[in-house]
Amino acid sequence: MRLIPVLSTLSASLLVLAACQQEPAKPDAEYYGTLEPFAEQAVYFVVTDRFVNGDESNDQRDQGGEQKTFDRPVPNAPEGMHANVGYLGGDFKGVLNNADYIRGMGFSSVWITPIIDNPDAVFTGGKPVDWGSFWTDKGKTGYHGYWGVNFYKLDEHLPSENLDFAAFTKGMHNKNLKVVLDIVGNHGSPAFTMPEDHPAFGKLYDKDGKLIADHQNLRPDQLDPENNPLHAFFNKKQEVAELADFNENNPAVLEYLSGAYLQWIDQGADAFRIDTIGWMPHEFWKKFADRIREKHPGFFMFGEDFRWNAADIAGHTLPQNGDISVLDFPLKKALGELFENAGSDYASVKDALYLENGPYANPYELMTFYDNHDMPRMNASDEGFIDAHNWLFTARGIPVIYYGSEIGFMRGRAEHAGNRNYFGQERVDAAPSHPIYQQLQRIAKVRAASPALQRGLQLNVELQDDKAVFYRVLQHQGVNQIALVLLNKGDQPADFTVAQFLQAGSWRSALSGDVHTVGDGEALKTSVPAHGVEVLLLDAPVTRADMQLRLNKLMQHKGNH
């Protein structure tokens, strides 16, 4: 007798659920993670000097006098290991010569390190560079490009005859590759603690080559900006190592930087990566972004704020602070722990996605990565790299892969321990035979062909142990695509049965072309190989009301508005 009300209630609930699932979705409903055009991109990041030496005539091997700037090994390297803080010859020609290699891997953009003129000498101040050290610059050069002394001038190590920056970007564009230019806003070159003042360091020149600022080898607290115009560009506080710290409150700083970077956009830069964005206040970057976008509406920028807490870095993404995306450091931390360690659990990344009610303006516009040049490279097995790429190229965000990761290059190595070692043409030529490369190319090309993977909402079904199941859904202006992503990072094949939110129709594998026909009320059953991925596509609008309701909520709560 007591079961009757329970059964009646249960039956009624099931009828309501069935009715909801059969109710057609509104044809005009729109679902998307982002409409940002740059979200279509997949980015390959190179430290230009360390990628490929395409032209030895620009190596400047005699530069620096007694302390040559070319080929400076890091001291105290363990036997069989090496790193270098001198120039090693990588240049525009080395990148352009390998544009087909990069494009053929499935990438559509190349992020290059700063191109501005750096000191033509070795820094003699600061703490000595040693194996594995961090923020140590004594004995180091500006091979990386971040020590600018003239932001309007191209560094001499990069161009070749008939290949300046404008010609380089034109050549890359002809290969269907965009160029992301790394820029610096908060600092110049190392500027103090040298045994004696050096004419190459702590200076700043304008577009005409005129000296406009000089640290004069003085510590920041010794500067006198009120009485010495050459000090007015700098702050009287020490921030990053011995670098000259720009005064964000001096209007001339904004004028100088925005003018320089507008010049490089005019020569073909397609987007900016902003170094150390967190060292300047939001007000500065808002003014900078407004100046850039006044002449180039919608110009995409993303910043580096090396902090692990999303609340600390999300402010950059807000419209009132410049609407600048960021590298997703909180997710990077979760991904490193996930793919470096056997037995890890996909559930550990769920919170770092911030798909709902997060602090970012839009989590789908974040740049996702697992390592870069400022931290140890990911210390994973080949299978760990493959699993990481399968995730990055299917989950929310814009993927960024650091040069050499396609072969697990220098895995686990930090900055002064091999992280930025020279890659070279031989490794480029051999890479296509490497299993990491082959699987990366496979999934990168799937993302390149799928608008849902590029811009769709992410609706998680299961993130647990070695398995991840989620949808990416795009329904916008006549483009309708639902992608069902199945990931298996385990060492054995895994069986998947998916019923939740599954829409009837013919689901086509983006990898094999096989078609899985699903009827109303049926589940989809398939197997995914060890360390494998499956992406099933349904090119149709959403017709399930339960999925529509869930997507409506994701649309409403995906960003901080």
CSV table of N, CA, C and O in Angstrom, one decimal, residues 29 189 292 310 325 536 545:
chain,number,residue,atom,x,y,z
A,29,ALA,N,17.7,29.3,-30.9
A,29,ALA,CA,18.6,29.3,-29.7
A,29,ALA,C,20.0,29.3,-30.2
A,29,ALA,O,20.4,28.7,-31.2
A,189,SER,N,66.0,46.6,-20.4
A,189,SER,CA,67.2,45.7,-20.3
A,189,SER,C,67.7,45.7,-18.8
A,189,SER,O,67.3,46.6,-18.0
A,292,ILE,N,45.6,50.5,-29.2
A,292,ILE,CA,45.8,49.5,-30.3
A,292,ILE,C,44.5,49.3,-31.0
A,292,ILE,O,44.5,49.3,-32.3
A,310,ALA,N,43.2,31.6,-10.1
A,310,ALA,CA,42.4,32.2,-11.2
A,310,ALA,C,41.9,33.6,-10.8
A,310,ALA,O,41.9,34.5,-11.6
A,325,SER,N,43.0,38.6,-22.9
A,325,SER,CA,43.0,37.2,-22.5
A,325,SER,C,44.3,36.9,-21.7
A,325,SER,O,45.2,37.8,-21.7
A,536,LEU,N,33.2,12.4,-32.1
A,536,LEU,CA,32.1,12.1,-32.9
A,536,LEU,C,31.3,13.4,-33.2
A,536,LEU,O,31.0,14.1,-32.3
A,545,ALA,N,15.5,18.6,-25.3
A,545,ALA,CA,15.2,19.7,-24.4
A,545,ALA,C,16.1,19.7,-23.1
A,545,ALA,O,16.4,20.7,-22.6
